[in-house]
Coordinates of C-alpha atoms and ligand atoms in Angstrom, one line a residue:
Chain A
M1 CA 0.0 0.0 0.0
D2 CA 0.9 3.7 -0.3
V3 CA 1.3 5.8 2.8
T4 CA 1.4 9.6 3.3
F5 CA 3.2 10.9 6.3
R6 CA 2.6 14.3 7.7
I7 CA 5.4 15.1 10.1
R8 CA 5.8 18.0 12.5
R9 CA 9.3 19.4 12.0
F10 CA 11.5 21.9 13.7
N11 CA 15.2 22.8 13.5
P12 CA 16.4 25.6 15.7
E13 CA 19.6 26.1 13.7
I14 CA 18.2 26.7 10.3
P15 CA 16.5 29.9 9.4
G16 CA 13.0 29.2 8.0
K17 CA 12.9 25.9 9.9
N18 CA 13.2 27.4 13.3
K19 CA 9.4 27.6 13.7
P20 CA 7.5 24.3 13.8
Y21 CA 6.1 23.3 10.4
W22 CA 4.4 20.4 8.7
Q23 CA 6.0 18.4 6.0
E24 CA 4.5 15.6 3.9
F25 CA 6.3 12.5 2.6
H26 CA 5.0 9.7 0.4
L27 CA 6.0 6.1 0.6
T28 CA 5.1 3.2 -1.8
D29 CA 5.4 -0.5 -1.3
V30 CA 4.5 -0.4 2.3
E31 CA 3.6 -3.7 4.0
E32 CA 0.7 -3.8 6.4
T33 CA 3.0 -5.2 9.0
D34 CA 5.7 -2.5 8.6
R35 CA 6.1 -0.6 11.8
V36 CA 5.9 3.2 11.8
L37 CA 9.5 3.4 13.0
E38 CA 10.7 1.5 9.9
L39 CA 8.7 3.7 7.7
M40 CA 10.2 6.8 9.2
H41 CA 13.7 5.2 8.7
R42 CA 12.8 4.8 5.1
I43 CA 12.0 8.5 4.9
K44 CA 15.2 9.4 6.6
W45 CA 17.3 7.1 4.5
E46 CA 15.6 7.4 1.1
Q47 CA 14.2 11.0 1.1
D48 CA 15.4 13.4 3.8
G49 CA 18.4 12.6 5.9
T50 CA 17.7 15.6 8.2
L51 CA 14.6 14.0 9.7
T52 CA 15.5 13.5 13.3
L53 CA 14.1 11.0 15.8
R54 CA 15.3 9.0 18.8
R55 CA 15.3 5.2 18.8
A56 CA 17.5 2.5 20.0
C57 CA 16.1 -1.0 20.4
A58 CA 13.3 -0.9 17.8
H59 CA 11.5 -3.5 19.8
G60 CA 9.5 -1.7 22.5
V61 CA 12.1 -2.2 25.2
C62 CA 14.2 1.0 25.6
G63 CA 11.4 3.6 25.6
S64 CA 13.2 6.0 23.2
D65 CA 10.7 6.5 20.5
A66 CA 7.5 7.7 22.1
M67 CA 5.8 10.2 19.9
R68 CA 2.3 11.4 19.0
I69 CA 1.1 9.2 16.1
N70 CA -2.3 10.1 14.7
G71 CA -3.1 12.1 17.7
V72 CA -2.2 9.8 20.5
N73 CA 1.1 8.9 22.2
R74 CA 2.6 5.6 21.0
L75 CA 6.0 4.0 20.5
A76 CA 6.7 4.2 16.8
C77 CA 8.3 0.8 17.0
K78 CA 5.1 -0.8 18.3
V79 CA 2.6 0.6 15.8
L80 CA 2.0 -1.2 12.6
A81 CA 1.0 0.5 9.3
R82 CA -2.3 -1.4 9.5
D83 CA -3.1 0.0 12.9
V84 CA -2.9 3.6 11.6
G85 CA -4.0 3.4 7.9
N86 CA -2.4 5.2 5.0
R87 CA -2.4 8.7 6.4
I88 CA 0.0 8.9 9.3
Q89 CA 0.5 12.1 11.3
V90 CA 3.5 12.2 13.6
E91 CA 4.3 14.9 16.1
P92 CA 6.7 15.2 19.1
L93 CA 5.3 14.6 22.7
I94 CA 3.5 17.6 24.3
G95 CA 4.8 19.4 27.3
L96 CA 8.5 18.7 26.9
P97 CA 10.7 21.2 25.0
V98 CA 11.3 20.2 21.4
L99 CA 15.0 20.1 20.5
K100 CA 14.7 19.1 16.9
D101 CA 11.9 17.4 14.9
L102 CA 10.6 14.5 17.0
V103 CA 13.3 14.8 19.7
V104 CA 12.2 16.3 23.0
D105 CA 14.3 17.3 26.0
M106 CA 13.7 14.5 28.5
E107 CA 15.5 16.2 31.3
P108 CA 12.5 17.7 33.1
F109 CA 10.9 14.3 32.9
F110 CA 13.9 12.6 34.5
A111 CA 14.2 15.3 37.1
N112 CA 10.7 14.3 38.3
Y113 CA 11.7 10.7 38.1
R114 CA 14.7 11.2 40.3
A115 CA 12.6 13.2 42.8
V116 CA 10.7 10.1 43.9
M117 CA 13.9 8.1 44.8
P118 CA 13.4 5.4 42.2
Y119 CA 15.8 2.9 43.8
F120 CA 15.6 0.2 46.5
I121 CA 15.9 1.6 50.0
N122 CA 16.6 -0.7 52.9
D123 CA 19.1 0.1 55.6
S124 CA 18.3 -2.7 58.0
P125 CA 21.0 -5.5 58.3
V126 CA 20.8 -8.3 55.9
P127 CA 18.9 -11.4 57.0
A128 CA 20.8 -13.8 59.4
D129 CA 21.5 -16.3 56.7
G130 CA 23.1 -13.6 54.7
R131 CA 21.0 -14.3 51.6
E132 CA 17.9 -12.7 50.1
R133 CA 15.2 -10.6 51.8
R134 CA 12.2 -12.9 51.4
Q135 CA 8.9 -11.8 50.0
S136 CA 5.7 -13.8 49.4
Q137 CA 4.3 -14.2 45.9
E138 CA 1.2 -12.1 46.9
D139 CA 3.4 -9.3 48.1
R140 CA 5.4 -9.4 44.9
E141 CA 2.3 -9.2 42.8
K142 CA 1.2 -6.0 44.4
F143 CA 3.7 -4.0 42.4
D144 CA 4.3 -6.4 39.5
D145 CA 2.5 -4.1 37.0
T146 CA 4.6 -1.1 37.8
T147 CA 7.9 -2.9 37.4
K148 CA 7.2 -2.9 33.6
C149 CA 7.7 0.8 33.0
I150 CA 10.4 1.7 30.4
L151 CA 10.3 5.4 31.1
C152 CA 9.1 6.4 27.6
A153 CA 7.1 9.4 28.9
A154 CA 4.1 8.5 26.8
C155 CA 1.8 8.7 29.9
T156 CA 3.2 11.9 31.4
T157 CA 3.0 13.8 28.1
S158 CA -0.6 12.6 27.5
C159 CA -1.8 14.3 30.7
P160 CA -3.6 17.6 30.4
S161 CA -2.5 18.4 34.0
Y162 CA 1.1 18.0 32.9
W163 CA 0.6 20.1 29.7
A164 CA -0.7 22.9 32.0
N165 CA 1.9 22.6 34.6
G166 CA 5.3 21.1 33.9
Q167 CA 6.1 21.1 37.6
Y168 CA 3.5 18.3 38.2
V169 CA 5.5 15.2 38.9
G170 CA 3.5 13.3 36.3
P171 CA 2.2 9.7 35.9
A172 CA 5.5 8.0 35.0
A173 CA 7.3 9.2 38.2
I174 CA 4.3 8.1 40.3
V175 CA 4.3 4.7 38.6
Q176 CA 8.0 4.3 39.4
A177 CA 7.4 5.4 43.0
H178 CA 4.5 2.9 43.2
R179 CA 6.9 0.1 42.3
F180 CA 8.9 0.8 45.5
I181 CA 6.2 2.1 47.8
F182 CA 4.3 -1.2 47.6
D183 CA 7.4 -3.4 47.7
S184 CA 7.3 -5.1 51.2
R185 CA 11.1 -5.2 51.3
D186 CA 11.6 -1.5 50.7
E187 CA 11.8 0.9 53.6
G188 CA 11.6 4.2 51.8
A189 CA 7.8 4.4 51.4
Q190 CA 7.3 7.2 53.9
E191 CA 9.8 9.5 52.3
R192 CA 8.3 8.8 48.9
L193 CA 4.8 9.4 50.1
E194 CA 6.0 12.7 51.5
V195 CA 7.5 13.8 48.2
L196 CA 4.4 12.7 46.3
G197 CA 2.1 14.4 48.8
E198 CA 3.6 17.8 47.9
P199 CA 1.3 20.3 46.0
N200 CA 2.7 19.3 42.7
G201 CA 2.7 15.6 43.5
V202 CA -0.2 13.2 43.1
W203 CA -2.8 15.9 43.9
R204 CA -2.5 17.4 40.4
C205 CA -3.9 14.2 39.0
R206 CA -7.6 14.8 38.1
T207 CA -8.4 11.2 37.2
I208 CA -8.6 12.0 33.5
Y209 CA -7.4 8.6 32.2
N210 CA -5.3 9.8 29.2
C211 CA -2.2 8.1 30.7
T212 CA -3.6 4.5 31.0
P213 CA -4.3 3.9 27.3
A214 CA -1.1 5.8 26.3
C215 CA 1.1 3.3 28.1
P216 CA 2.8 1.0 25.5
R217 CA 3.5 -1.5 28.3
G218 CA -0.2 -1.9 29.3
I219 CA 0.5 -0.6 32.8
Q220 CA -2.7 0.4 34.7
V221 CA -1.2 3.9 35.2
T222 CA -4.2 5.8 36.6
R223 CA -4.9 2.9 39.0
A224 CA -1.3 3.0 40.3
I225 CA -1.7 6.8 40.9
G226 CA -4.9 6.2 42.7
E227 CA -3.3 3.6 45.0
V228 CA -0.6 6.1 45.8
K229 CA -3.1 8.8 46.7
L230 CA -4.9 6.4 49.0
A231 CA -1.6 5.4 50.6
I232 CA -0.9 9.1 51.3
R233 CA -4.4 9.6 52.7
S234 CA -4.1 6.7 55.1
G235 CA -0.5 7.5 55.9
S236 CA 1.0 4.1 54.8
P237 CA 0.9 1.7 51.9
E238 CA -0.4 -1.0 54.3
G239 CA -3.7 -2.6 53.2
I240 CA -4.3 -0.4 50.2
I241 CA -3.9 -3.0 47.5
E242 CA -6.3 -5.8 48.2
E243 CA -6.3 -7.3 44.8
S244 CA -3.3 -7.1 42.5
V245 CA -3.4 -6.4 38.8
G246 CA -3.5 -10.0 37.7
P247 CA -2.9 -11.3 34.2
V248 CA -0.5 -9.2 32.3
A249 CA -2.2 -6.9 29.7
S250 CA -0.3 -6.0 26.6
S251 CA -2.2 -2.8 26.0
N252 CA -5.1 -0.8 27.6
S253 CA -6.2 1.1 24.6
Chain B
M1 CA -1.2 32.0 30.1
T2 CA 0.8 30.1 27.5
S3 CA 0.1 26.9 29.5
L4 CA -3.7 27.6 29.3
V5 CA -3.5 28.1 25.5
L6 CA -1.3 25.0 25.1
T7 CA -3.7 22.9 27.2
M8 CA -6.8 24.1 25.3
T9 CA -5.4 23.6 21.8
E10 CA -3.8 20.2 22.6
L11 CA -6.9 19.0 24.4
L12 CA -8.7 19.6 21.2
R13 CA -6.0 18.0 19.1
Y14 CA -5.0 15.0 21.4
R15 CA -7.1 12.0 20.5
G16 CA -7.6 10.8 24.0
A17 CA -10.6 8.7 25.1
I18 CA -13.8 10.0 26.6
G19 CA -12.0 10.6 30.0
Q20 CA -10.5 13.8 28.7
W21 CA -13.9 15.1 27.6
S22 CA -15.4 14.2 30.9
W23 CA -12.7 16.2 32.6
M24 CA -13.2 19.2 30.3
L25 CA -17.0 19.2 30.9
H26 CA -16.5 18.7 34.6
R27 CA -14.1 21.7 34.7
L28 CA -16.3 23.9 32.5
S29 CA -19.5 23.0 34.4
G30 CA -17.8 23.6 37.7
L31 CA -16.6 27.0 36.7
G32 CA -20.0 28.0 35.3
V33 CA -21.7 27.0 38.5
V34 CA -19.1 28.9 40.6
L35 CA -19.8 32.0 38.5
F36 CA -23.6 31.7 39.0
L37 CA -23.2 30.9 42.7
T38 CA -21.3 34.1 43.2
L39 CA -24.0 36.2 41.6
H40 CA -26.7 34.3 43.3
V41 CA -25.4 34.4 46.9
I42 CA -24.7 38.2 46.6
D43 CA -28.2 38.8 45.0
T44 CA -30.0 36.7 47.6
S45 CA -28.3 38.4 50.5
W46 CA -30.0 41.6 49.3
A47 CA -33.3 40.1 50.3
V48 CA -32.2 41.0 53.8
F49 CA -29.8 43.9 53.2
Y50 CA -31.3 45.8 50.2
P51 CA -34.9 44.5 49.5
D52 CA -35.4 46.8 46.5
L53 CA -32.2 45.6 44.9
Y54 CA -33.4 42.0 45.4
V55 CA -36.6 42.8 43.6
H56 CA -34.5 44.0 40.7
A57 CA -32.3 40.9 40.8
I58 CA -35.3 38.5 40.6
A59 CA -36.7 40.6 37.8
A60 CA -33.5 40.0 36.0
Y61 CA -33.7 36.3 36.7
Q62 CA -37.2 36.5 35.0
S63 CA -35.7 37.8 31.7
P64 CA -34.7 35.8 28.6
L65 CA -31.0 36.1 29.2
F66 CA -31.2 34.5 32.6
T67 CA -33.8 32.0 31.4
I68 CA -31.4 30.6 28.9
G69 CA -28.7 30.7 31.6
E70 CA -31.0 28.8 34.0
F71 CA -31.2 25.9 31.5
A72 CA -27.4 25.9 31.2
L73 CA -27.0 26.1 34.9
V74 CA -29.3 23.1 35.6
A75 CA -27.5 21.1 32.8
A76 CA -24.1 22.0 34.3
V77 CA -25.1 21.0 37.9
V78 CA -26.6 17.7 36.8
Y79 CA -23.6 16.7 34.7
H80 CA -21.1 17.9 37.3
A81 CA -22.8 16.1 40.1
L82 CA -23.0 12.8 38.2
N83 CA -19.5 12.9 36.9
G84 CA -18.3 14.1 40.4
I85 CA -19.8 10.9 41.8
R86 CA -18.0 8.9 39.1
V87 CA -14.7 10.5 40.0
A88 CA -15.2 10.2 43.7
V89 CA -16.0 6.5 43.5
I90 CA -13.1 5.5 41.3
D91 CA -10.7 7.6 43.3
N92 CA -11.6 5.6 46.3
R93 CA -11.5 2.3 44.5
P94 CA -8.7 2.6 41.9
R95 CA -9.0 -1.0 40.7
L96 CA -12.4 -0.1 39.3
W97 CA -10.6 1.8 36.5
K98 CA -11.8 -0.8 34.0
Y99 CA -15.3 0.6 34.3
Q100 CA -14.4 4.3 34.0
Q101 CA -15.1 4.6 30.3
R102 CA -18.5 2.9 30.7
A103 CA -19.2 5.0 33.7
A104 CA -18.4 8.1 31.7
Y105 CA -20.9 7.2 29.0
I106 CA -23.5 6.3 31.7
V107 CA -22.9 9.7 33.2
L108 CA -23.6 11.4 29.9
G109 CA -26.7 9.2 29.3
L110 CA -28.1 9.8 32.8
T111 CA -27.5 13.5 32.4
V112 CA -29.6 13.5 29.2
L113 CA -32.3 11.3 30.8
I114 CA -32.6 13.5 33.8
L115 CA -32.5 16.7 31.7
I116 CA -35.3 15.7 29.4
P117 CA -38.2 15.7 31.9
T118 CA -36.5 18.5 33.8
F119 CA -36.3 20.8 30.8
I120 CA -39.9 19.9 29.9
L121 CA -41.1 21.0 33.3
M122 CA -38.9 24.1 33.2
F123 CA -40.2 24.9 29.7
G124 CA -43.7 24.7 31.0
H125 CA -42.9 27.5 33.5
V126 CA -41.2 29.5 30.8
L127 CA -44.1 29.3 28.4
N128 CA -46.6 30.2 31.1
F129 CA -44.6 33.2 32.0
Y130 CA -43.6 34.6 28.7
G131 CA -47.0 33.6 27.2
S132 CA -48.9 35.6 29.8
G133 CA -47.4 38.7 28.4
A134 CA -45.9 39.7 31.8
P135 CA -43.5 42.6 31.4
T136 CA -39.8 41.8 31.4
L137 CA -36.7 43.8 31.8
S138 CA -34.9 44.6 28.5
L139 CA -31.5 43.0 27.7
I140 CA -29.8 46.3 28.3
E141 CA -31.4 46.7 31.7
V142 CA -30.4 43.2 32.7
L143 CA -26.8 43.7 31.4
T144 CA -26.3 47.0 33.1
A145 CA -27.6 45.5 36.3
Q146 CA -24.7 43.0 36.1
A147 CA -22.1 45.7 35.6
P148 CA -21.4 46.1 39.3
F149 CA -20.5 42.4 39.5
V150 CA -18.1 42.8 36.7
A151 CA -16.6 45.8 38.5
G152 CA -16.5 43.8 41.7
F153 CA -14.7 40.9 40.1
A154 CA -12.2 43.3 38.6
V155 CA -11.6 44.8 42.0
A156 CA -11.2 41.4 43.6
I157 CA -8.7 40.3 40.9
I158 CA -6.7 43.5 41.2
A159 CA -6.7 43.2 45.0
A160 CA -5.4 39.6 44.8
I161 CA -2.6 40.6 42.4
L162 CA -1.6 43.6 44.6
F163 CA -1.6 41.4 47.8
S164 CA 0.5 38.9 45.9
L165 CA 3.0 41.6 44.7
V166 CA 3.3 43.0 48.2
F167 CA 3.8 39.5 49.7
G168 CA 6.5 38.9 47.0
L169 CA 8.3 42.1 48.0
I170 CA 8.3 41.2 51.7
A171 CA 8.8 37.5 51.6
G172 CA 10.4 37.0 48.2
N173 CA 9.1 34.9 45.3
R174 CA 9.7 31.2 45.6
K175 CA 10.2 30.1 42.0
D176 CA 11.1 26.5 42.5
V177 CA 7.8 24.6 43.1
S178 CA 9.1 21.2 41.7
V179 CA 8.6 18.1 43.8
G180 CA 11.4 16.6 45.9
K181 CA 11.3 18.9 49.0
G182 CA 10.3 15.9 51.1
T183 CA 7.4 17.3 53.0
G184 CA 4.0 16.5 51.8
S185 CA 1.2 19.1 52.1
R186 CA -1.3 18.1 54.8
L187 CA -3.5 20.8 53.4
E188 CA -3.6 19.4 49.8
R189 CA -4.4 16.0 51.3
F190 CA -7.3 17.5 53.2
W191 CA -8.6 19.3 50.2
W192 CA -8.5 16.2 48.0
S193 CA -10.7 14.4 50.5
F194 CA -12.9 17.4 51.1
M195 CA -13.7 17.8 47.4
R196 CA -14.9 14.3 47.3
V197 CA -16.9 14.2 50.5
S198 CA -18.4 17.7 50.1
G199 CA -19.3 16.9 46.5
V200 CA -21.3 13.8 47.5
L201 CA -23.0 15.7 50.3
I202 CA -23.9 18.5 47.9
V203 CA -25.7 16.2 45.6
P204 CA -29.0 15.8 47.6
L205 CA -28.8 19.4 48.7
V206 CA -28.4 20.9 45.3
F207 CA -30.8 18.6 43.6
G208 CA -33.4 19.4 46.3
H209 CA -32.8 23.1 45.8
L210 CA -33.1 22.9 42.0
A211 CA -36.2 20.8 42.3
M212 CA -37.9 23.3 44.6
V213 CA -37.1 26.6 42.9
H214 CA -36.6 25.6 39.3
L215 CA -39.0 22.7 38.8
I216 CA -41.9 22.6 41.3
Q217 CA -42.2 26.3 41.8
G218 CA -40.0 27.8 39.2
V219 CA -38.2 31.2 39.2
F220 CA -41.3 32.9 37.8
D221 CA -43.6 31.8 40.6
I222 CA -41.4 33.6 43.2
T223 CA -43.3 36.8 42.4
A224 CA -46.8 35.3 42.1
A225 CA -49.2 36.7 44.7
N226 CA -51.1 34.4 47.0
F227 CA -48.9 31.5 46.1
T228 CA -48.0 28.9 48.8
V229 CA -44.3 29.1 49.1
V230 CA -42.6 25.8 48.1
G231 CA -41.6 23.6 51.0
T232 CA -43.8 25.5 53.5
D233 CA -47.4 26.0 54.3
L234 CA -47.0 29.8 54.3
V235 CA -48.4 32.1 51.6
N236 CA -46.6 34.8 49.7
Q237 CA -49.3 37.4 49.9
T238 CA -47.7 40.4 48.3
G239 CA -46.2 38.3 45.6
T240 CA -42.8 40.0 46.1
A241 CA -39.6 38.0 45.9
V242 CA -38.6 39.4 49.4
E243 CA -41.7 37.9 51.0
F244 CA -41.0 34.6 49.3
V245 CA -37.6 34.4 50.9
A246 CA -39.0 35.6 54.2
Q247 CA -41.6 32.9 54.3
R248 CA -39.2 30.2 53.4
W249 CA -36.8 31.2 56.1
N250 CA -39.6 31.8 58.6
Y251 CA -41.1 28.3 58.1
Q252 CA -40.4 26.1 61.1
I253 CA -40.9 22.4 61.7
F254 CA -41.1 20.8 65.2
G255 CA -42.1 24.2 66.6
A256 CA -38.7 25.8 66.4
V257 CA -36.5 24.4 63.6
A258 CA -36.1 26.9 60.7
I259 CA -35.5 24.0 58.3
W260 CA -34.8 26.0 55.2
R261 CA -32.4 28.3 56.9
L262 CA -30.4 25.2 58.1
Y263 CA -30.7 23.7 54.6
D264 CA -29.4 26.8 52.9
I265 CA -26.6 27.3 55.4
A266 CA -25.4 23.7 54.7
L267 CA -25.7 24.2 50.9
L268 CA -24.1 27.6 51.0
S269 CA -21.0 26.6 53.0
L270 CA -20.4 23.3 51.2
A271 CA -20.9 24.7 47.7
V272 CA -18.9 27.9 48.3
I273 CA -15.9 26.1 49.9
H274 CA -16.0 23.3 47.3
G275 CA -16.5 25.7 44.4
F276 CA -13.8 28.1 45.4
N277 CA -11.3 25.4 46.1
G278 CA -12.2 24.0 42.7
L279 CA -11.5 27.4 41.2
R280 CA -8.2 27.4 43.0
Y281 CA -7.3 24.1 41.4
V282 CA -8.1 25.4 38.0
L283 CA -6.4 28.8 38.4
T284 CA -3.2 27.3 39.9
D285 CA -3.0 24.7 37.2
Y286 CA -2.4 27.4 34.7
T287 CA -0.4 29.9 36.8
M288 CA 2.3 27.6 38.2
S289 CA 5.1 29.2 36.3
S290 CA 4.4 32.7 37.7
P291 CA 4.9 33.0 41.5
V292 CA 2.9 36.3 41.6
L293 CA -0.1 34.9 39.6
R294 CA -0.1 31.6 41.5
R295 CA -0.3 33.4 44.8
A296 CA -2.9 35.8 43.4
S297 CA -5.0 32.9 42.3
I298 CA -5.1 31.5 45.8
Y299 CA -5.8 34.9 47.4
L300 CA -8.6 35.5 44.9
C301 CA -10.3 32.2 45.8
V302 CA -9.9 33.0 49.5
I303 CA -11.3 36.5 49.0
G304 CA -14.3 35.2 47.0
A305 CA -15.1 32.4 49.4
V306 CA -14.9 34.6 52.5
I307 CA -17.1 37.4 51.0
L308 CA -19.7 34.8 49.9
L309 CA -19.7 33.0 53.3
V310 CA -20.0 36.3 55.3
L311 CA -22.7 37.7 53.1
G312 CA -24.6 34.5 52.8
A313 CA -24.4 33.7 56.5
G314 CA -25.2 37.3 57.4
A315 CA -28.4 37.1 55.3
L316 CA -29.3 33.6 56.5
L317 CA -29.0 34.7 60.2
G318 CA -30.8 38.0 59.5
T319 CA -34.4 38.9 59.7
I320 CA -36.8 40.1 57.0
D321 CA -39.4 42.3 58.7
Q322 CA -42.6 43.9 57.5
S323 CA -40.9 47.1 56.4
A324 CA -38.6 45.2 54.0
I325 CA -41.6 43.6 52.4
E326 CA -43.2 47.1 52.0
I327 CA -40.0 48.4 50.4
A328 CA -40.1 45.4 48.0
T329 CA -43.8 45.9 47.2
H330 CA -43.0 49.5 46.3
A331 CA -40.0 48.5 44.2
A332 CA -42.0 45.9 42.4
E333 CA -44.7 48.4 41.5
N334 CA -42.1 50.7 40.0
L335 CA -40.2 48.0 38.2
H336 CA -41.7 48.2 34.8
R337 CA -42.6 51.9 34.7
Ligands
HEM1 C1 -23.5 18.4 42.9 C2 -22.6 17.7 43.5 C3 -21.1 17.9 43.2 C4 -20.3 16.9 43.2 C5 -20.6 15.4 43.3 C6 -19.0 17.4 42.9 C7 -17.8 16.7 42.8 C8 -16.6 17.2 42.4 C9 -15.4 16.5 42.3 C10 -15.2 15.0 42.6 C11 -14.4 17.3 41.8 C12 -13.0 16.9 41.5 C13 -12.0 17.5 42.4 C14 -10.6 17.1 41.9 O1 -10.4 16.8 40.8 O2 -9.8 17.2 42.8 C15 -15.0 18.6 41.6 C16 -14.4 19.7 41.2 C17 -15.0 21.0 41.1 N1 -16.2 21.3 41.5 FE1 -17.7 20.1 42.1 N2 -19.1 18.8 42.8 C18 -20.4 19.1 43.0 C19 -20.9 20.4 43.0 C20 -20.2 21.5 42.7 C21 -20.8 22.9 42.8 C22 -22.2 23.2 43.3 C23 -19.8 23.7 42.3 C24 -19.8 25.2 42.2 C25 -20.1 25.9 43.2 C26 -18.7 22.9 42.0 C27 -17.5 23.4 41.5 C28 -16.4 22.7 41.2 C29 -15.2 23.2 40.6 C30 -14.9 24.6 40.1 C31 -14.3 22.1 40.5 C32 -12.9 22.1 40.0 C33 -12.8 21.5 38.6 C34 -11.5 21.0 38.2 O3 -10.5 21.0 39.0 O4 -11.3 20.6 37.1 N3 -19.0 21.6 42.2 N4 -16.4 18.5 42.0
SF4_2 S1 4.1 4.0 32.7 FE1 4.0 3.3 30.6 S2 3.7 5.2 29.4 FE2 4.4 5.8 31.4 S3 6.7 6.0 31.2 FE3 6.3 3.9 31.9 S4 6.1 2.7 30.1 FE4 5.9 4.8 29.4
FES3 S1 13.0 2.1 19.9 FE1 13.2 1.2 21.9 S2 11.1 1.3 22.6 FE2 10.9 1.8 20.5

C-alpha cells in the first residue's frame, strides 16, 4: 500500500525551519505489517536525511521513540501500518521542550523521576542467613504491574495536567514510585509518600485517564496513581492493594 | 497564560478517550456553577440587606438572558454532580478503573435522561410566564444590572494581584515549586478528600434546591401573589420576591427548627468552599510558572469564598421584617414603569 506521512518538524539552527512546520512524505510498497518506525527510517534514509528522531532497540524495550502518532502517544516501534492506515501524522510529545523534529528534551521528565527516589531503600541489616530478603508471591504481585515501566514518557505527556503545569511530577514518576512504595522489602515508602504528597505531587492528577491507554506496556497507570493517593491519605501503603493487577495486559487502549 | 493556550489547543488535538472530555466538561460546568453561585449568593443576601435591589435581581432572573442561563445552569449542575460521583467513586477504588469509560458514558446518558423531563417542566414555567405577556426587563437593563458584578470581580482580581505583589516584595518569590522537597502538604491532602466528601454531600442538597425553585415552583412563581411558598405552608401574599424568601426562612418544623435556613446554610457553606477550592485548582494549574499569579489565584479564591460566606451567613441569620416587604412591594410596582 501507499502511505502519506505528515510530520511536525522543527530545526532551531536553520532559518526558515526554526518555527515548527508540517512536511509531507509519500512512501510506496508499504507492507501492512511494517512498523511506523521502519517507515520513518525509510523517509530518513531514502528521502530526507535531516529528519531527526530518537530510537535504540526498535522492539519496545528501551522507551526512546515515544511520539504522537495520529493524535495519541505511541511507541513508533510498536505501531504497525495497518493500525494507523495510510495517512499517518507524527508529532513530538507535548509538554517537553522540542529540541529538533521529534526529539524532545527529557531532562524535566527525568528530574521528576529522580525526585521520587526510584531505587531500593533498605538500611536494615541483611537477614541472618546472609541471603535474600524474602517476599511472598502475593506481596510481589502488588507491584508487578509497575515494574514494567520503560520510562518512555508517553503517559506523562498525554496528561492535560502536565501540559498545563510542567512542575506536576507526572504519571511516570508516580508509577516508578509505586513500584517501590508497595514493595514489602523496601523501607523508603514514607519518604516517597511525603514527596508525592507535595502540592505538585499526586494531587495534580484529576483522574482524566489519558495516561492509561497511552502506556505501551499496558500498565494500569491511573490505577497506580490512585493507589498512591490512598496510601498518602491513610499514611501508609499497608492494606491499600487488596487485589493485584492479575494477568498481564499488553495494552489498555 | 501560554500553558492555558497549550492545554486548550492540545486538548482539542490530542485524541484521548472519553475521559479527557469528561474532565473538560467537569471543569467547565464547575466553573460555570461557581460564577452563577457568586452572583446568586450576593443577590440573595440583598433580600435581607437591600430589599429593593433584590426585587430587581429577581426581575433580571425572569428575563430571557437568565432564562437561557437557567437551563445551562441546571444542565451543568446535573452533569457535574453525576460525573463528580464517578470520579469520587473510582478515586476511592482505583481498581475499578476498567469501568471508568463505561461510567463516563453512563454519566452522559443519565444526564440527558434527567434533563429531558426537567427541561420539559422548566419549559412549562417558561411558556406560562412569557405567554402571559408579563413585562420583562430589557436585555440592556439586565446587562447594566450585572455591571457592578463585573466591576466587583475586577476589584477582587486587582486586589489579589496587589496582595501577591506585596507579599512577594516582603517574603520573596519562591520560584522552585518542583517536587522533591520531602514534606507532603497536609492541606492538599485534606482538600482532596474534602472535594470528594463535600461533592457527594452537595448532591442531595443541590438537587433538592433545584427541584424546589426551578421545577416545582420555578423562578417565575417567586413573584406570584397568594402562592403557597414551596416547602412551606405559608403564603406569599404580596407576591414579592422578598416575602417569598421571608416565608421560606420563617417556616419552622417541630415548633422551632427553621428548616430552610439550616438547609441553605449547609448548601451555602459546602458549595462555596467546594466551588472556590475547585476554582483554585483550575487557576493554579495554569499559573504555576508565575509565583505572583499563582499566589494571586489563591488569594482570589480566599477573598471570594470569605465574601460569599460572610454575606450568605449574614443574610441567613438576619431577619426580613414587614418594612422590608413594604419596600419590596413599592420597588416591584415601579419595576416596569
Ligand atoms: C452536585 C454535587 C457535586 C459533586 C458530586 C462534585 C464533585 C466534584 C469532584 C469529585 C471534583 C473533582 C475535584 C478534583 O479533581 O480534585 C469537583 C471539582 C470541582 N467542582 Fe464540584 N461537585 C459538586 C458540586 C459543585 C458545585 C455546586 C460547584 C460550584 C459551586 C462545583 C464546582 C467545582 C469546581 C470549580 C471544581 C474544579 C474543577 C477542576 O478542578 O477541574 N462543584 N467537583
Ligand atoms: S508508565 Fe507506561 S507510558 Fe508511562 S513512562 Fe512507563 S512505560 Fe511509558
Ligand atoms: S525504539 Fe526502543 S522502545 Fe521503541
